[in-house]
XYZ file of C-alpha atoms in Angstrom:
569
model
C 0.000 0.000 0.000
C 0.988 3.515 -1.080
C 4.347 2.811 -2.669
C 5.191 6.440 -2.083
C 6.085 5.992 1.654
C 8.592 3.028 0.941
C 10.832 4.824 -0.795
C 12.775 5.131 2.030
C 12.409 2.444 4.057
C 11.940 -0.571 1.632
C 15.578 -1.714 2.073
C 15.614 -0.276 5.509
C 17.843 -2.384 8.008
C 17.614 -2.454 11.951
C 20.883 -3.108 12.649
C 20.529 -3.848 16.266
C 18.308 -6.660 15.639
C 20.087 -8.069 12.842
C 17.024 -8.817 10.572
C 15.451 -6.765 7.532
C 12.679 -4.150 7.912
C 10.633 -4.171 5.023
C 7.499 -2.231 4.222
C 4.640 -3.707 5.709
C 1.486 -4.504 3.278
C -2.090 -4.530 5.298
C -4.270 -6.896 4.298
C -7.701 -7.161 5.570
C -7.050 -9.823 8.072
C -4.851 -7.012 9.732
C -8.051 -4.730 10.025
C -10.450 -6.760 12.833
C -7.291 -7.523 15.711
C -5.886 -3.695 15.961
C -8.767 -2.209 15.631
C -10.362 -3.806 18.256
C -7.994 -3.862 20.710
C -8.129 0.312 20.238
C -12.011 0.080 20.574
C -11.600 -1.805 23.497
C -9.241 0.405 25.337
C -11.359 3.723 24.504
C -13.916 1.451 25.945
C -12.096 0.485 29.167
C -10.885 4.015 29.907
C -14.444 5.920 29.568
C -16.387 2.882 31.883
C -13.446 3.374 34.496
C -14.230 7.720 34.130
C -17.922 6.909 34.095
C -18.216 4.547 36.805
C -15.608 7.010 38.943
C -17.976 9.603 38.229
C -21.022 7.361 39.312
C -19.601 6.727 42.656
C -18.968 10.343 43.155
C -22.036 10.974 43.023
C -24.242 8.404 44.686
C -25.105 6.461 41.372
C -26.487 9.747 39.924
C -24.943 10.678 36.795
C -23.510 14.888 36.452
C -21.277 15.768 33.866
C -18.149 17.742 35.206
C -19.338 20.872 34.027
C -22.578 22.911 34.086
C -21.862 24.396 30.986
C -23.389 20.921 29.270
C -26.948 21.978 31.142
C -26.435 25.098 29.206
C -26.794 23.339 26.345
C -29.098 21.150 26.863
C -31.737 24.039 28.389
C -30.754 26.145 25.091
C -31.481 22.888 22.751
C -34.559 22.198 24.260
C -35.571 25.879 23.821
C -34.683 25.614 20.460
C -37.041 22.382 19.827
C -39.810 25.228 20.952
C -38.534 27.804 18.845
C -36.559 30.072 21.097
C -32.980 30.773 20.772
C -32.364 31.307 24.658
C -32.803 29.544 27.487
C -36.231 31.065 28.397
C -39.399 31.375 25.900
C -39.209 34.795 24.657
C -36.041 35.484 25.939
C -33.275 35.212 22.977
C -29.675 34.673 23.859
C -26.753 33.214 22.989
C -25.465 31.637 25.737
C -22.862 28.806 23.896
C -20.048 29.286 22.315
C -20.505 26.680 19.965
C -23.382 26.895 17.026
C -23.660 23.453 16.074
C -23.762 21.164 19.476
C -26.659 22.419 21.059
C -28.641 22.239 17.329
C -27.741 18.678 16.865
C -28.642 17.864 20.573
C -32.225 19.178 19.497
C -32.405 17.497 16.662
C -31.027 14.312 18.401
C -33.876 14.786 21.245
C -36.384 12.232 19.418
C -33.557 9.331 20.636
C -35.267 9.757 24.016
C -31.742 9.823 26.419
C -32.196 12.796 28.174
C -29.694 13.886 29.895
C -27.243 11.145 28.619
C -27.813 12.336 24.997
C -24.447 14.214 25.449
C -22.579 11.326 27.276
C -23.852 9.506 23.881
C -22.292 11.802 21.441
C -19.206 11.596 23.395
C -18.395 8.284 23.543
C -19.486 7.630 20.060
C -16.959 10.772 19.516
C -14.341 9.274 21.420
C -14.294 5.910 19.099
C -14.497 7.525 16.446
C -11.276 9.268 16.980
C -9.654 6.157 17.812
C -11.138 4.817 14.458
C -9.868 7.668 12.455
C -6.808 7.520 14.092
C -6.673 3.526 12.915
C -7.697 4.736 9.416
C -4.920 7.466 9.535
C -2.425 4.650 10.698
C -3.767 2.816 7.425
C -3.359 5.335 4.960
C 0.243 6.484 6.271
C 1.487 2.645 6.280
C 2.249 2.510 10.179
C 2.264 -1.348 11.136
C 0.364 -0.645 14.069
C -1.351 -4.169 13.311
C 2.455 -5.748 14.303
C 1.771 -5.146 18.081
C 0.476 -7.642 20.076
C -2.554 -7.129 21.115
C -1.975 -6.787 24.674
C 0.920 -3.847 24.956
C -1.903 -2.021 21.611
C -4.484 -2.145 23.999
C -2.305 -0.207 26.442
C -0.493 1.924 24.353
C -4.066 3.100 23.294
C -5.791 3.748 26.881
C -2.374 5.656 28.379
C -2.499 7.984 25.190
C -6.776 8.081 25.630
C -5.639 8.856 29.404
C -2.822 11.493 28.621
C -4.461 13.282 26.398
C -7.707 13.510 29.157
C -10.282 12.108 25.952
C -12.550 9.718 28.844
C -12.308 13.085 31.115
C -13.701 15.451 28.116
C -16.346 12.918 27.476
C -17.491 13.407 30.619
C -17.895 17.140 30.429
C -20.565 16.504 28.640
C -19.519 19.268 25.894
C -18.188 20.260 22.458
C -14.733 18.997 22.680
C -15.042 15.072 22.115
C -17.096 16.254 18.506
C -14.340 18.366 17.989
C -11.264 15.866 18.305
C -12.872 13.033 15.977
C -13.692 15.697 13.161
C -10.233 17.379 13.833
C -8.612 13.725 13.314
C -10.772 13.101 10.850
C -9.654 15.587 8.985
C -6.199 15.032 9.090
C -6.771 11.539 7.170
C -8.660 13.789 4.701
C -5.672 16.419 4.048
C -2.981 13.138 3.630
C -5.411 11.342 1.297
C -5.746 14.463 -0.738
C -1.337 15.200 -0.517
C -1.711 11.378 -1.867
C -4.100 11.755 -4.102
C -4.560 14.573 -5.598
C -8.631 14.406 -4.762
C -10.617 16.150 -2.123
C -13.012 13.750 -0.269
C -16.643 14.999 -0.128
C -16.109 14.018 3.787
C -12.962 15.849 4.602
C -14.656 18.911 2.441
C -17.378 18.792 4.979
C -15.093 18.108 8.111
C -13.054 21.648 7.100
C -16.184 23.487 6.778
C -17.804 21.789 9.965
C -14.730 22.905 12.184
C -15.469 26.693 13.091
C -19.265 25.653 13.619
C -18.254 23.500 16.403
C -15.654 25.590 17.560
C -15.267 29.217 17.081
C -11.306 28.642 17.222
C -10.985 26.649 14.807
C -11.785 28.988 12.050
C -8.035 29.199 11.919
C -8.250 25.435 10.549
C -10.105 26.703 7.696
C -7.582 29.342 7.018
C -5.165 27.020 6.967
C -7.104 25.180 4.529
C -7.566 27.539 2.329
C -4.063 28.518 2.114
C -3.342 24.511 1.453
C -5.610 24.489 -1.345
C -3.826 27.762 -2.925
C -0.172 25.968 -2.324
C -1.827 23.192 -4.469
C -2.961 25.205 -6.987
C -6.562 24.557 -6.232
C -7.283 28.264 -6.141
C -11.539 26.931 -6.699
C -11.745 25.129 -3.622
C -9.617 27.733 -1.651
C -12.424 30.181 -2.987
C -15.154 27.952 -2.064
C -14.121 26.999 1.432
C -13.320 30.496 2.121
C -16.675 31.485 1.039
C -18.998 28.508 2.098
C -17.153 29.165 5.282
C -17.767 32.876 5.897
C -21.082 32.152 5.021
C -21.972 30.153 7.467
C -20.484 31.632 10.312
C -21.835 34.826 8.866
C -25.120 33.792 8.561
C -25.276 32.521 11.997
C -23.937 36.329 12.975
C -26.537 37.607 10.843
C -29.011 35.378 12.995
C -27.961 36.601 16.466
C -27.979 40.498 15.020
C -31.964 39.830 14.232
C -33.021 38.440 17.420
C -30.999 41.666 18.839
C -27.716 40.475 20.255
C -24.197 41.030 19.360
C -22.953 38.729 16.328
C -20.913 36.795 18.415
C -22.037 34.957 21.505
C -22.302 36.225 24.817
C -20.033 33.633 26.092
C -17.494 34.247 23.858
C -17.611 38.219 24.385
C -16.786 37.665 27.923
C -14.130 35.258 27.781
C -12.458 37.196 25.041
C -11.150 40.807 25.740
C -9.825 41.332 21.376
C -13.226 39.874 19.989
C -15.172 42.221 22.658
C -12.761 45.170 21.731
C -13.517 44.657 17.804
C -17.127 43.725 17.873
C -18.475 45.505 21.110
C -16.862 48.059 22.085
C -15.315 49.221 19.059
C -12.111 50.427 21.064
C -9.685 50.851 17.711
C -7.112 48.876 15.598
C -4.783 49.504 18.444
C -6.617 48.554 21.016
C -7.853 45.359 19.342
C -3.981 44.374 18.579
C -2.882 45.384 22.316
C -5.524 42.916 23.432
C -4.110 39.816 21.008
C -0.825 40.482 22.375
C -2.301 40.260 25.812
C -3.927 37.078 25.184
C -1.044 35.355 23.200
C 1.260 36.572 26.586
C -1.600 35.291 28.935
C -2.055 31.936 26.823
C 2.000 31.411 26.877
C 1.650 31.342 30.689
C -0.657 29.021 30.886
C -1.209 24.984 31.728
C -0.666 23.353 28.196
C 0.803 25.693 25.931
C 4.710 24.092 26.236
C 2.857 21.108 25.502
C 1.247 22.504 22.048
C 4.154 24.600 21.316
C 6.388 21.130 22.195
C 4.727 19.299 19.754
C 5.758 21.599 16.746
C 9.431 22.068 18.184
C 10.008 18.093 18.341
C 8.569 18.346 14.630
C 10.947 21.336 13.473
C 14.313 19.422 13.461
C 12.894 16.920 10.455
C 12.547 20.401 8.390
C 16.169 21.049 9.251
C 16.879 17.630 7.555
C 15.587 18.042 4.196
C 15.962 21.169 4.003
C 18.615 21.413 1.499
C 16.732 19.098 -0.415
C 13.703 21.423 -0.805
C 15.968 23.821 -2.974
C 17.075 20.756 -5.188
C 14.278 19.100 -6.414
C 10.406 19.124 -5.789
C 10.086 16.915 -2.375
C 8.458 13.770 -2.850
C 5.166 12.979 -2.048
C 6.070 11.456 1.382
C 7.585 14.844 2.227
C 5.104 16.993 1.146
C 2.636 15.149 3.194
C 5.065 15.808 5.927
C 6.007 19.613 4.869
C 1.450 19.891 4.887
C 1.025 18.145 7.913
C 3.617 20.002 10.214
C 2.584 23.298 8.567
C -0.819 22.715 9.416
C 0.129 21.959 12.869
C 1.983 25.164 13.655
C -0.541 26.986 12.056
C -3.177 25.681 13.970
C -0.531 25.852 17.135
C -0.090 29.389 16.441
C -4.046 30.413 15.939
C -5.317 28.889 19.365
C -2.498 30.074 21.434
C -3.116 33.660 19.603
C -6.870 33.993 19.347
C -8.540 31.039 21.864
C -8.213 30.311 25.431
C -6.282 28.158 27.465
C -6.531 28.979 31.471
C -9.801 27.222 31.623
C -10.024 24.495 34.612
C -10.812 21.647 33.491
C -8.475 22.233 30.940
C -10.319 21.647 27.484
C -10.003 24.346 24.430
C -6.643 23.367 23.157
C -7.668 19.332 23.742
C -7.995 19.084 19.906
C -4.555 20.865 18.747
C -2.619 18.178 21.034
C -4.378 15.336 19.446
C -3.354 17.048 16.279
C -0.153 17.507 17.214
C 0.430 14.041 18.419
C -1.221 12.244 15.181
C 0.997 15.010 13.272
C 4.224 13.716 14.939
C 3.680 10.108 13.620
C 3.167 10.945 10.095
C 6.312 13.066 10.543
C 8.411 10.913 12.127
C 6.666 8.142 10.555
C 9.572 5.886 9.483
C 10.923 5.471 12.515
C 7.204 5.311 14.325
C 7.234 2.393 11.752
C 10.505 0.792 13.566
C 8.884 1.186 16.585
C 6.050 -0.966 16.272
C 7.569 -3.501 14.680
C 9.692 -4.138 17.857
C 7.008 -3.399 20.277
C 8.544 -5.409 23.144
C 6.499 -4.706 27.000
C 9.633 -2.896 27.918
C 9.567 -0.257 25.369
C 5.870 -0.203 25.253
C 6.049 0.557 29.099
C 8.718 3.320 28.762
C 6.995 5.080 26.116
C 3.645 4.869 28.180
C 5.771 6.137 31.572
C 7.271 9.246 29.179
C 4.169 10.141 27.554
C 2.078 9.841 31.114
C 5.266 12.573 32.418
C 4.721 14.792 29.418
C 1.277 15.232 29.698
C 1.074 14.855 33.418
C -1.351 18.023 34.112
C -3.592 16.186 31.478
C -3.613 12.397 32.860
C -4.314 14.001 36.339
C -7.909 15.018 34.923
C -8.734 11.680 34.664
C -8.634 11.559 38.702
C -9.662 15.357 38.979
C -12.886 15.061 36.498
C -15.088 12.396 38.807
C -14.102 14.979 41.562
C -15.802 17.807 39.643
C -18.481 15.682 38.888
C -19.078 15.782 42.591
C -19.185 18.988 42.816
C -21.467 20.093 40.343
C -23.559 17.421 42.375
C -23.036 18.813 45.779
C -23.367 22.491 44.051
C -25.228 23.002 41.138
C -27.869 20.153 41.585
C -28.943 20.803 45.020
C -29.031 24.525 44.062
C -31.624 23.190 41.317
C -33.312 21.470 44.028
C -33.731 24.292 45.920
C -35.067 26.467 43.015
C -37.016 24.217 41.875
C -38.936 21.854 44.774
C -38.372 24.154 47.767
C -38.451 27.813 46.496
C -39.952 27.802 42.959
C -40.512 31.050 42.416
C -37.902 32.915 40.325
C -34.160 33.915 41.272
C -31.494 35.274 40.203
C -27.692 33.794 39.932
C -24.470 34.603 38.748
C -23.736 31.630 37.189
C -25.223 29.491 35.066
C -25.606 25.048 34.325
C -28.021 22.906 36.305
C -30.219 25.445 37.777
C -31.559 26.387 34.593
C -32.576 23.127 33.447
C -35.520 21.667 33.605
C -36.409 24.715 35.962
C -39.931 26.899 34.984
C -39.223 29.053 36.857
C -37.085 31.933 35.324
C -33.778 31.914 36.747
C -32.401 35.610 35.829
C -28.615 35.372 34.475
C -26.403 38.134 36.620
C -23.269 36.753 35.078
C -24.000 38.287 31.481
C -23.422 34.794 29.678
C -27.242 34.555 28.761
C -28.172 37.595 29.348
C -27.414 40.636 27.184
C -28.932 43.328 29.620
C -27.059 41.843 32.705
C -23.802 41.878 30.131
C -24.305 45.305 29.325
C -24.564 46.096 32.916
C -21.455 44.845 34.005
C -19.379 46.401 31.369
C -21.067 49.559 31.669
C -21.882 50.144 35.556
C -19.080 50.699 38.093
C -21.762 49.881 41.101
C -23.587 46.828 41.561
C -27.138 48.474 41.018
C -28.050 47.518 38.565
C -28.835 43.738 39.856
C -31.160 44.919 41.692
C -32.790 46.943 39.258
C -32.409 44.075 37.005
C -34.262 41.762 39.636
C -36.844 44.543 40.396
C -37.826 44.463 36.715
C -38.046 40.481 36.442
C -39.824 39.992 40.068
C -37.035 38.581 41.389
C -36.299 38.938 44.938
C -33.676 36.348 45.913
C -30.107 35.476 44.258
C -28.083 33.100 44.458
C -23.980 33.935 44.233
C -21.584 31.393 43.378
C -18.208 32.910 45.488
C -16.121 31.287 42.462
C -17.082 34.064 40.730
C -16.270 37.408 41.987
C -19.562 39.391 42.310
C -19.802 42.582 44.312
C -23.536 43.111 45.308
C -26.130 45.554 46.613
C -25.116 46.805 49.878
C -29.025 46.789 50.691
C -29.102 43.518 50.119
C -29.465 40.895 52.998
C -27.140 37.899 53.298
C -29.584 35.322 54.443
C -27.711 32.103 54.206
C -23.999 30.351 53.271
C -24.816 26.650 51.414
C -20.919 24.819 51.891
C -20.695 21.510 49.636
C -19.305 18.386 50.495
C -17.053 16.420 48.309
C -13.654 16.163 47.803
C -13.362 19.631 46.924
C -14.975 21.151 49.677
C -12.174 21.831 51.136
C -11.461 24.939 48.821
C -12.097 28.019 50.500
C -13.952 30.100 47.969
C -16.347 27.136 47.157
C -19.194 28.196 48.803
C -22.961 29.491 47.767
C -24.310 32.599 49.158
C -28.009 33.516 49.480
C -29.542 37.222 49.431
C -32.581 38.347 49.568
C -33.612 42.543 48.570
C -35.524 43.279 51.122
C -36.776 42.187 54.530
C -39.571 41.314 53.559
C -38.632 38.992 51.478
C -37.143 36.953 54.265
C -39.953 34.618 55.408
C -40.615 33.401 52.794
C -37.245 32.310 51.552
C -35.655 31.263 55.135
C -38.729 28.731 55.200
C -37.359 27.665 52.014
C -34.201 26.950 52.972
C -35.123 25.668 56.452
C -36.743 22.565 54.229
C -33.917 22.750 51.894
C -31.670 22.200 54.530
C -33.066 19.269 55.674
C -32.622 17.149 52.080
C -28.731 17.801 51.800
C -26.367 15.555 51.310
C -24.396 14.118 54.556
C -21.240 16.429 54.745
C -22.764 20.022 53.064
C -23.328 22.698 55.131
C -26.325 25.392 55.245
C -25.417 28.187 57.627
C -28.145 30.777 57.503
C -28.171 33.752 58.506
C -30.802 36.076 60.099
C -30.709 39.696 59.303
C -27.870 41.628 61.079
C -25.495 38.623 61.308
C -27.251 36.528 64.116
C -26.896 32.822 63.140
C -29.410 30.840 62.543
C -30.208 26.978 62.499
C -27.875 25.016 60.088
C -28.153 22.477 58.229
């Protein structure tokens, strides 16, 4: 199979063993025993996350983040024809377009809540089944390790690269990885070939839709397309592309909200300079620079950036080469790949995030990287496997596990948060929804909104465009309590996570303290306020039932007005 890579290697020798390495051929006996043993281990790795999660949480299942009961409030919302998270209420809480449209148009499955645990795992195989493919096209004898030492190989990479942990998040990211894969079999079959698969065509224009970031891909795209002269489908991706991101911007402007999400607007200081606030060229640039500085700092980028550098050196090789004669098509596949992958590199660390706990936006440019590395280095990947002994399948797992240390901790660190968004955000649901039910107000969003009639008024500005306004515009807190005047809201709920000054009229009525293994974290705690006196009776009663129902370990202090302690829970 493709003659081009064996070149090289046909008549390659390993000395050390004393026997000849010649390219393998795969025939389709070698497709069923890899493959499975990959499948398997994705399998293994997401029932050990799932189950860890499980027990966390008393058998019932909570993703680790509340953003996924974002979603799944704004896709049923969207199943009844509102683009919010209330009827009548637009907003533009996500900061992805696609995943909460296909989770509506997945509803009719009937899995409820597990309808993004669903996604995800079929997600998470199907990036180990690209991956095979990948391994496939690029002639890697993957198929010549045993079975055993594949199967491990395949859950310590799953495990360092925290895919069972992101499946569990209940989010974007999984989707994400497979197409981002996915796509990188695409761009070597069309290096090969010549051809552009309908499928990768539709996995470059799918990429921004699922992740604002990864516009950048289809830049990158479109700039491979013009190095290969096919200046029609650089036009076409270009355009299909800005079309549909442009349309969706379009979409947000006519329901009255800023052509970018919410979400996005307040986790990105250059986008909210260029499209909000309209601060200036300069000011746009000076906030970039910030972020690139801020993202350099951060958990993960030596990681990203370390990928590319181990890459570089194989440049350095050939280089003389280049100016010789046209490369080969084994090296331009190489040349594509790694200048995709420092392109991509470049755009997340330069225009997406990266301090985000648990960390997730850059989960799909080390995947990248990674797969990127074997096609580079693929010759001697190719060595590798065919002398997969347990003692250098053990080392590599041991380095890799090292490398990527911050990200194999998550798969500990995940069930935790899973906990927690049990001990926190669920109860608070609880609350608001069998004990209160009447409307509040919060600074945070997740699993208080879902399910919940009862409007739940956003103070953090994520779902809310008034309460966003608010908080970039007022230097005082008023204007919550304006906000809540307006609505009929008369208690709120603050999450102490997030840094919210409020009202100094308002009454501090009661201090909810989780259990669970990360209770022990100062700032975790919930704090309940109430406008006015009046409003007291009615919610202390409230909580004096709510308090009752918690979980063994979490702690209701409340307080009665002036500071006098009250019964706890």
């Amino acid at each position: 199979m493709s003659s081009f890579w064996t070149q090289d290697t046909r008549s390659m020798t390993i000395a050390k063993h004393g026997r000849a390495f010649a390219e393998n051929t795969w025939q389709e006996r070698d497709f069923v025993r890899p493959l499975v043993s990959i499948l398997g281990a994705l399998l293994a790795v997401l029932a050990l996350e799932i189950g860890g999660a499980l027990a966390m949480t008393h058998g019932q299942f909570m993703y680790a983040s509340d953003a996924a009961y974002t979603h799944m409030t704004l896709a049923q919302q969207i199943t009844h024809g509102t683009y919010g998270l209330y009827p009548g209420e637009a907003s533009a809480p996500s900061s992805t377009i696609l995943y909460p449209v296909l989770l509506a148009f997945l509803q009719p499955l009937g899995l409820g809540t597990t309808l993004p645990l669903f996604i995800n795992i079929v997600s998470t195989l199907a990036t180990g089944f690209f991956a095979f493919l990948l391994a496939r096209e690029t002639s890697l004898p993957i198929h010549r390790i045993a079975a055993g030492r594949l199967f491990l190989l395949t859950a310590v990479i799953a495990v360092a690269l925290d895919l069972p942990g992101l499946a569990i998040l209940g989010l974007e990211h999984s989707l994400h990885i497979a197409m981002t894969v996915a796509y990188l079999l695409g761009l070597v079959r069309f290096v090969r070939r010549g051809r552009c698969d309908w499928w990768w065509f539709v996995c470059i224009l799918v990429q921004p839709i699922i992740r604002f970031e990864a516009a950048g891909m289809l830049v990158a795209d479109a700039l491979i397309f013009v190095a290969f002269r096919r200046y029609g489908y650089a036009l076409a991706t270009f355009i299909i592309g800005l079309v549909l991101v442009g349309a969706y911007s379009l979409f947000l402007h006519s329901l009255g909200l800023p052509i970018l999400p919410s979400s996005v607007l307040s986790r990105s200081d250059w986008s909210n300079a260029a499209l909000v606030s309209h601060s200036g060229p300069f000011s746009v640039i000076a906030s970039i620079v910030e972020n690139l500085y801020s993202n350099l700092r951060s958990f993960g980028a030596a990681q990203m950036l370390g990928g590319v550098a181990l890459a570089t050196p194989w440049l350095g090789w050939i280089w003389a080469d280049l100016w010789k004669r046209p490369p080969a098509k084994a090296d331009q596949i190489k040349l594509v790949t790694l200048g995709f992958m420092a392109f991509v590199t470049l755009a997340q660390l330069t225009g997406g995030r990266l301090d985000w706990v648990p960390p997730r936006y850059e989960a799909y440019v080390l995947v990248l990287n990674l797969c990127g590395l074997a096609i580079i280095f693929r010759e001697r990947v190719s060595a590798w496997c065919e002398f997969a002994t347990w003692p250098r399948s053990v080392a590599f797992c041991l380095a890799l596990m090292m490398v990527f240390a911050g990200y194999a901790a998550q798969f500990l660190f995940i069930p935790a948060r899973a906990e927690k968004e049990f001990e926190g955000s669920y109860q608070l649901h609880r609350f608001a929804l069998e004990f209160y039910r009447r409307p509040v107000a919060a600074n945070f969003l997740g699993y208080i909104n879902f399910e919940n009639p009862n409007y739940v008024l956003d103070l953090s500005g994520l779902s809310s465009e008034s309460a966003r306004q608010s908080r970039a515009r007022e230097q005082k807190p008023d204007w919550m309590d304006e906000l809540m005047e307006k609505r009929g809201v008369d208690l709120a709920i603050i999450d102490s996570t997030n840094v919210t000054s409020v009202p100094k009229s308002w009454i501090k009525l009661a201090d909810l303290r989780p259990a669970g293994l990360l209770a022990d974290e100062a700032y975790l705690h919930y704090i309940f306020y109430v406008r006015h006196g009046s409003d007291v009776p009615a919610a202390a009663e409230a909580l004096d039932r709510f308090a009752r129902t918690l979980p063994t370990g979490s702690h209701l202090q409340r307080l009665f007005p002036g500071g006098e302690e009250g019964p706890s829970g």
